[in-house]
Amino acid sequence: MVFNSCFDIIGPIMVGPSSSHTAGVVSIGKFGHDLFGTAPSVANISFYDSFSETYQGHGTDKAIVGGLLGFNPDHAGIKHAFELAKQQKMHFTFQLNEECPYYDHPNTLIVQMKRGETEMKFGGVSLGGGVSKIFLINDNPVDILLNSHIDYDRIRKKYLPA
Amino acid sequence: MDFQSIKDLLQHCQDKNVNIGELMLETEAAKTGRDREDIFEMMKERLLKMKEAIDAGISDPSPTPSGISGGDAYKMQKYKEKGSYLTGSLMIDAMKYAFATSETNARMGVIVATPTAGSAGVLPGCIFTLKENTDIPFDRLVMGLFTASAIGYVIANRSFISGAAGGCQAEIGSATAMASAAIVEMRGGTPEQAAHAGAMALKSLLGLVCDPVAGLVEVPCIKRNVIGTSIAFTSADMALAGLESRISFDEVIGAMYDIGKSMPRTLKETALGGLAATPTGEEIKERIMGKPCLKRA
C-alpha cells in the first residue's frame, strides 16, 4: 500500500494548484536536496508525459526547482523558485519528453544534478494526492516512498561516490 | 488493524462498535504509535488551514493570475445577500466555500489537498456549510475529516486519486464520495449509510475525464468542485433516508479503476482532449502560454 496514513489523504498542507503536479514534485526535488545536503549547482530536469504537457499551468517547473532548493510543499517561496535559484547560482534546464522509458506512469521526471565533483541522477514519480516515490538512482531501480522515513546516510553510502 | 476495502472497514466498525471516523483515528494511532490527542490536533490544524483558504477566497474579487477564473466566491456571497436564490442557504454556502477554496488554490495560495489540490474545494465546501447551517460542534467536524480520510484511503490504495492516472472521476469523484460519507457520519448516520452515500456519489461521477484548459487547475476544475458539493449532499440525504446503492462501494471503486485504465491519454490531465481541445480552450492556451518556450525532445 502506497497511502499509509489519514494525512496522506487529508493533506498535504500545500501551495496550489496541483497535489500531483506541484506538491508531489516539490517532495521529489527535496529528496535531491536532502541527499546532497544542499542545493545542487547544476540540475538538468526531464519531464515526461503529463508533466511535459502541463508543467507551466501547474507550476511543475517551479515545484522541482523549489524542492531542489530545499523547500517543503507549503513554502511560499515556490512561486518565486526561479529567481531564488538564480540568486543561489543554481543553473537548471528542462527537457520535455513523451512516455517515460524507466517507469510506467504519466507523472514522472528525471533529475541529473551536480555539485562540485559529485554527480547523480534520480527519477521520481508523483502518485497523486502529494505522495511521491523515487524509482531510480544512478540507473539502479529503487523503491523509496517519500511519505515515510528516509535513511539518507544509507542511500548516500550505497549510491554516491565517497 | 488496517483495512484494504470498504467491506473490511465496515467489518472493523461493527466488531469494535465505532463509526468510520473513530476507526480511522484508532488505526492511525495503532500504526504510528502517536497519541490519539496528537493525531486529533494534527487533523484540527488541517481544518483550520481549510478555513483560512476559504476566508482568503471569499474576500478576493480579483481574477486569478491567468485571468480565466477568480472572483466567483465573492459573486456567490453577493448573490446570497440578495436572498432570492433557488437551492437554499445550505447549497449556496457549499457553492461559495468550494469556489473560495479552489480559487485560493488557483492563486497558488495555501490549501489542504483532500485528496488532491484539484479537488480541494469539495470537502471543505461541505464541512463548513454544515458548520454554518447546523449547530454541529467543532470537534465533530474534525471527526468528519477522519471519516473522509478513511474513504479516500481505501480508494487511493485500490484505485487512483490523480487525474493524470484516472481522470477527473479519480479526483472530484473521490473527493465527493469522501465528503458524502463524512456528511452522513457528522449527521449521526451509520457506517453502512456512509458507505452507501459514498458509493452513490462516486457512481454519479464515473467516467468523468480530466481535461483542464491550458493545463491549469481552473477550467473546468473549479466549477466541478462546486457541483461536487451538491452531489455529496444529495447522496448523503439519500443514504440518511435509507436508500442503498445496488452496487457495493468496493465494486464501484473497482469500476472506477477499470474505466480510468481504459481512458485515453488525451483525457488524463494532458490538456490534449475534451474541453482543453475546444476552439475556446485552444485559444485560451495560446493566449496564456504563448508559443511553447521549451523545445520538445
PDB file of N, CA and C in Angstrom, chain B residues 93-144:
ATOM      1  N   ASP B  93     -24.166  28.164   0.383  1.00  0.00           N
ATOM      2  CA  ASP B  93     -22.937  28.206   1.180  1.00  0.00           C
ATOM      3  C   ASP B  93     -21.918  27.205   0.658  1.00  0.00           C
ATOM      4  N   ALA B  94     -22.388  25.998   0.327  1.00  0.00           N
ATOM      5  CA  ALA B  94     -21.467  24.969  -0.173  1.00  0.00           C
ATOM      6  C   ALA B  94     -20.782  25.443  -1.454  1.00  0.00           C
ATOM      7  N   MET B  95     -21.563  26.066  -2.327  1.00  0.00           N
ATOM      8  CA  MET B  95     -21.006  26.574  -3.585  1.00  0.00           C
ATOM      9  C   MET B  95     -19.947  27.646  -3.313  1.00  0.00           C
ATOM     10  N   LYS B  96     -20.309  28.541  -2.413  1.00  0.00           N
ATOM     11  CA  LYS B  96     -19.441  29.656  -2.051  1.00  0.00           C
ATOM     12  C   LYS B  96     -18.104  29.159  -1.474  1.00  0.00           C
ATOM     13  N   TYR B  97     -18.177  28.225  -0.548  1.00  0.00           N
ATOM     14  CA  TYR B  97     -16.956  27.747   0.111  1.00  0.00           C
ATOM     15  C   TYR B  97     -16.091  26.906  -0.840  1.00  0.00           C
ATOM     16  N   ALA B  98     -16.737  26.144  -1.701  1.00  0.00           N
ATOM     17  CA  ALA B  98     -15.966  25.345  -2.663  1.00  0.00           C
ATOM     18  C   ALA B  98     -15.243  26.278  -3.643  1.00  0.00           C
ATOM     19  N   PHE B  99     -15.972  27.292  -4.138  1.00  0.00           N
ATOM     20  CA  PHE B  99     -15.339  28.289  -5.012  1.00  0.00           C
ATOM     21  C   PHE B  99     -14.148  28.931  -4.307  1.00  0.00           C
ATOM     22  N   ALA B 100     -14.367  29.347  -3.053  1.00  0.00           N
ATOM     23  CA  ALA B 100     -13.333  30.084  -2.321  1.00  0.00           C
ATOM     24  C   ALA B 100     -12.053  29.253  -2.208  1.00  0.00           C
ATOM     25  N   THR B 101     -12.206  27.969  -1.848  1.00  0.00           N
ATOM     26  CA  THR B 101     -11.031  27.114  -1.683  1.00  0.00           C
ATOM     27  C   THR B 101     -10.314  26.905  -3.012  1.00  0.00           C
ATOM     28  N   SER B 102     -11.077  26.589  -4.041  1.00  0.00           N
ATOM     29  CA  SER B 102     -10.451  26.281  -5.331  1.00  0.00           C
ATOM     30  C   SER B 102      -9.834  27.522  -5.968  1.00  0.00           C
ATOM     31  N   GLU B 103     -10.416  28.688  -5.705  1.00  0.00           N
ATOM     32  CA  GLU B 103      -9.811  29.925  -6.229  1.00  0.00           C
ATOM     33  C   GLU B 103      -8.500  30.227  -5.495  1.00  0.00           C
ATOM     34  N   THR B 104      -8.470  29.995  -4.196  1.00  0.00           N
ATOM     35  CA  THR B 104      -7.222  30.169  -3.439  1.00  0.00           C
ATOM     36  C   THR B 104      -6.152  29.229  -4.001  1.00  0.00           C
ATOM     37  N   ASN B 105      -6.560  28.008  -4.316  1.00  0.00           N
ATOM     38  CA  ASN B 105      -5.637  27.033  -4.904  1.00  0.00           C
ATOM     39  C   ASN B 105      -5.078  27.538  -6.242  1.00  0.00           C
ATOM     40  N   ALA B 106      -5.962  28.072  -7.088  1.00  0.00           N
ATOM     41  CA  ALA B 106      -5.529  28.549  -8.407  1.00  0.00           C
ATOM     42  C   ALA B 106      -4.579  29.734  -8.283  1.00  0.00           C
ATOM     43  N   ARG B 107      -4.681  30.475  -7.191  1.00  0.00           N
ATOM     44  CA  ARG B 107      -3.780  31.623  -6.971  1.00  0.00           C
ATOM     45  C   ARG B 107      -2.458  31.199  -6.343  1.00  0.00           C
ATOM     46  N   MET B 108      -2.189  29.907  -6.272  1.00  0.00           N
ATOM     47  CA  MET B 108      -1.005  29.350  -5.602  1.00  0.00           C
ATOM     48  C   MET B 108      -0.975  29.746  -4.124  1.00  0.00           C
ATOM     49  N   GLY B 109      -2.177  29.854  -3.541  1.00  0.00           N
ATOM     50  CA  GLY B 109      -2.271  30.067  -2.099  1.00  0.00           C
ATOM     51  C   GLY B 109      -2.174  28.724  -1.388  1.00  0.00           C
ATOM     52  N   VAL B 110      -2.188  28.754  -0.048  1.00  0.00           N
ATOM     53  CA  VAL B 110      -2.057  27.525   0.732  1.00  0.00           C
ATOM     54  C   VAL B 110      -3.436  26.878   0.933  1.00  0.00           C
ATOM     55  N   ILE B 111      -3.522  25.589   0.561  1.00  0.00           N
ATOM     56  CA  ILE B 111      -4.756  24.821   0.729  1.00  0.00           C
ATOM     57  C   ILE B 111      -4.388  23.459   1.341  1.00  0.00           C
ATOM     58  N   VAL B 112      -5.412  22.665   1.646  1.00  0.00           N
ATOM     59  CA  VAL B 112      -5.176  21.295   2.095  1.00  0.00           C
ATOM     60  C   VAL B 112      -5.695  20.361   1.004  1.00  0.00           C
ATOM     61  N   ALA B 113      -4.853  19.499   0.487  1.00  0.00           N
ATOM     62  CA  ALA B 113      -5.273  18.553  -0.549  1.00  0.00           C
ATOM     63  C   ALA B 113      -6.252  17.551   0.065  1.00  0.00           C
ATOM     64  N   THR B 114      -7.451  17.382  -0.550  1.00  0.00           N
ATOM     65  CA  THR B 114      -8.479  16.487   0.007  1.00  0.00           C
ATOM     66  C   THR B 114      -9.246  15.753  -1.090  1.00  0.00           C
ATOM     67  N   PRO B 115      -8.805  14.707  -1.728  1.00  0.00           N
ATOM     68  CA  PRO B 115      -7.499  14.103  -1.527  1.00  0.00           C
ATOM     69  C   PRO B 115      -6.408  14.804  -2.344  1.00  0.00           C
ATOM     70  N   THR B 116      -6.811  15.625  -3.326  1.00  0.00           N
ATOM     71  CA  THR B 116      -5.836  16.307  -4.177  1.00  0.00           C
ATOM     72  C   THR B 116      -6.099  17.809  -4.104  1.00  0.00           C
ATOM     73  N   ALA B 117      -5.200  18.596  -4.672  1.00  0.00           N
ATOM     74  CA  ALA B 117      -5.395  20.042  -4.693  1.00  0.00           C
ATOM     75  C   ALA B 117      -6.486  20.408  -5.701  1.00  0.00           C
ATOM     76  N   GLY B 118      -6.508  19.704  -6.824  1.00  0.00           N
ATOM     77  CA  GLY B 118      -7.519  19.973  -7.844  1.00  0.00           C
ATOM     78  C   GLY B 118      -8.934  19.733  -7.339  1.00  0.00           C
ATOM     79  N   SER B 119      -9.075  18.868  -6.343  1.00  0.00           N
ATOM     80  CA  SER B 119     -10.396  18.556  -5.780  1.00  0.00           C
ATOM     81  C   SER B 119     -10.523  19.064  -4.347  1.00  0.00           C
ATOM     82  N   ALA B 120      -9.700  20.053  -3.998  1.00  0.00           N
ATOM     83  CA  ALA B 120      -9.625  20.507  -2.596  1.00  0.00           C
ATOM     84  C   ALA B 120     -10.832  21.314  -2.138  1.00  0.00           C
ATOM     85  N   GLY B 121     -11.738  21.672  -3.069  1.00  0.00           N
ATOM     86  CA  GLY B 121     -12.874  22.510  -2.683  1.00  0.00           C
ATOM     87  C   GLY B 121     -14.065  21.751  -2.128  1.00  0.00           C
ATOM     88  N   VAL B 122     -14.214  20.485  -2.515  1.00  0.00           N
ATOM     89  CA  VAL B 122     -15.450  19.745  -2.209  1.00  0.00           C
ATOM     90  C   VAL B 122     -15.630  19.534  -0.701  1.00  0.00           C
ATOM     91  N   LEU B 123     -14.634  18.925  -0.061  1.00  0.00           N
ATOM     92  CA  LEU B 123     -14.779  18.562   1.355  1.00  0.00           C
ATOM     93  C   LEU B 123     -14.916  19.785   2.271  1.00  0.00           C
ATOM     94  N   PRO B 124     -14.018  20.785   2.174  1.00  0.00           N
ATOM     95  CA  PRO B 124     -14.234  21.979   2.995  1.00  0.00           C
ATOM     96  C   PRO B 124     -15.558  22.667   2.664  1.00  0.00           C
ATOM     97  N   GLY B 125     -15.942  22.642   1.387  1.00  0.00           N
ATOM     98  CA  GLY B 125     -17.226  23.228   0.987  1.00  0.00           C
ATOM     99  C   GLY B 125     -18.364  22.619   1.785  1.00  0.00           C
ATOM    100  N   CYS B 126     -18.370  21.295   1.914  1.00  0.00           N
ATOM    101  CA  CYS B 126     -19.452  20.603   2.631  1.00  0.00           C
ATOM    102  C   CYS B 126     -19.321  20.793   4.146  1.00  0.00           C
ATOM    103  N   ILE B 127     -18.111  20.667   4.663  1.00  0.00           N
ATOM    104  CA  ILE B 127     -17.921  20.712   6.118  1.00  0.00           C
ATOM    105  C   ILE B 127     -18.267  22.083   6.695  1.00  0.00           C
ATOM    106  N   PHE B 128     -17.766  23.145   6.072  1.00  0.00           N
ATOM    107  CA  PHE B 128     -18.055  24.472   6.623  1.00  0.00           C
ATOM    108  C   PHE B 128     -19.498  24.901   6.370  1.00  0.00           C
ATOM    109  N   THR B 129     -20.148  24.279   5.410  1.00  0.00           N
ATOM    110  CA  THR B 129     -21.574  24.508   5.211  1.00  0.00           C
ATOM    111  C   THR B 129     -22.381  23.924   6.369  1.00  0.00           C
ATOM    112  N   LEU B 130     -21.983  22.733   6.822  1.00  0.00           N
ATOM    113  CA  LEU B 130     -22.663  22.148   7.985  1.00  0.00           C
ATOM    114  C   LEU B 130     -22.432  23.022   9.210  1.00  0.00           C
ATOM    115  N   LYS B 131     -21.221  23.539   9.354  1.00  0.00           N
ATOM    116  CA  LYS B 131     -20.920  24.407  10.500  1.00  0.00           C
ATOM    117  C   LYS B 131     -21.817  25.647  10.471  1.00  0.00           C
ATOM    118  N   GLU B 132     -21.986  26.209   9.277  1.00  0.00           N
ATOM    119  CA  GLU B 132     -22.747  27.455   9.125  1.00  0.00           C
ATOM    120  C   GLU B 132     -24.250  27.241   9.307  1.00  0.00           C
ATOM    121  N   ASN B 133     -24.748  26.088   8.892  1.00  0.00           N
ATOM    122  CA  ASN B 133     -26.200  25.891   8.829  1.00  0.00           C
ATOM    123  C   ASN B 133     -26.782  24.952   9.887  1.00  0.00           C
ATOM    124  N   THR B 134     -25.925  24.322  10.697  1.00  0.00           N
ATOM    125  CA  THR B 134     -26.425  23.441  11.748  1.00  0.00           C
ATOM    126  C   THR B 134     -25.673  23.788  13.036  1.00  0.00           C
ATOM    127  N   ASP B 135     -26.061  23.178  14.141  1.00  0.00           N
ATOM    128  CA  ASP B 135     -25.371  23.508  15.401  1.00  0.00           C
ATOM    129  C   ASP B 135     -24.322  22.462  15.748  1.00  0.00           C
ATOM    130  N   ILE B 136     -23.677  21.904  14.733  1.00  0.00           N
ATOM    131  CA  ILE B 136     -22.685  20.840  14.927  1.00  0.00           C
ATOM    132  C   ILE B 136     -21.447  21.379  15.679  1.00  0.00           C
ATOM    133  N   PRO B 137     -20.974  20.652  16.705  1.00  0.00           N
ATOM    134  CA  PRO B 137     -19.778  21.097  17.419  1.00  0.00           C
ATOM    135  C   PRO B 137     -18.518  20.977  16.553  1.00  0.00           C
ATOM    136  N   PHE B 138     -17.538  21.847  16.821  1.00  0.00           N
ATOM    137  CA  PHE B 138     -16.328  21.910  16.001  1.00  0.00           C
ATOM    138  C   PHE B 138     -15.582  20.566  15.968  1.00  0.00           C
ATOM    139  N   ASP B 139     -15.503  19.909  17.125  1.00  0.00           N
ATOM    140  CA  ASP B 139     -14.777  18.630  17.172  1.00  0.00           C
ATOM    141  C   ASP B 139     -15.392  17.571  16.262  1.00  0.00           C
ATOM    142  N   ARG B 140     -16.691  17.683  16.061  1.00  0.00           N
ATOM    143  CA  ARG B 140     -17.353  16.721  15.195  1.00  0.00           C
ATOM    144  C   ARG B 140     -16.970  16.933  13.729  1.00  0.00           C
ATOM    145  N   LEU B 141     -16.681  18.185  13.403  1.00  0.00           N
ATOM    146  CA  LEU B 141     -16.205  18.478  12.039  1.00  0.00           C
ATOM    147  C   LEU B 141     -14.834  17.823  11.831  1.00  0.00           C
ATOM    148  N   VAL B 142     -14.004  17.886  12.883  1.00  0.00           N
ATOM    149  CA  VAL B 142     -12.680  17.249  12.787  1.00  0.00           C
ATOM    150  C   VAL B 142     -12.860  15.741  12.573  1.00  0.00           C
ATOM    151  N   MET B 143     -13.803  15.155  13.313  1.00  0.00           N
ATOM    152  CA  MET B 143     -14.062  13.716  13.138  1.00  0.00           C
ATOM    153  C   MET B 143     -14.549  13.421  11.715  1.00  0.00           C
ATOM    154  N   GLY B 144     -15.265  14.371  11.139  1.00  0.00           N
ATOM    155  CA  GLY B 144     -15.716  14.215   9.746  1.00  0.00           C
ATOM    156  C   GLY B 144     -14.531  14.079   8.796  1.00  0.00           C
TER     157      GLY B 144
END
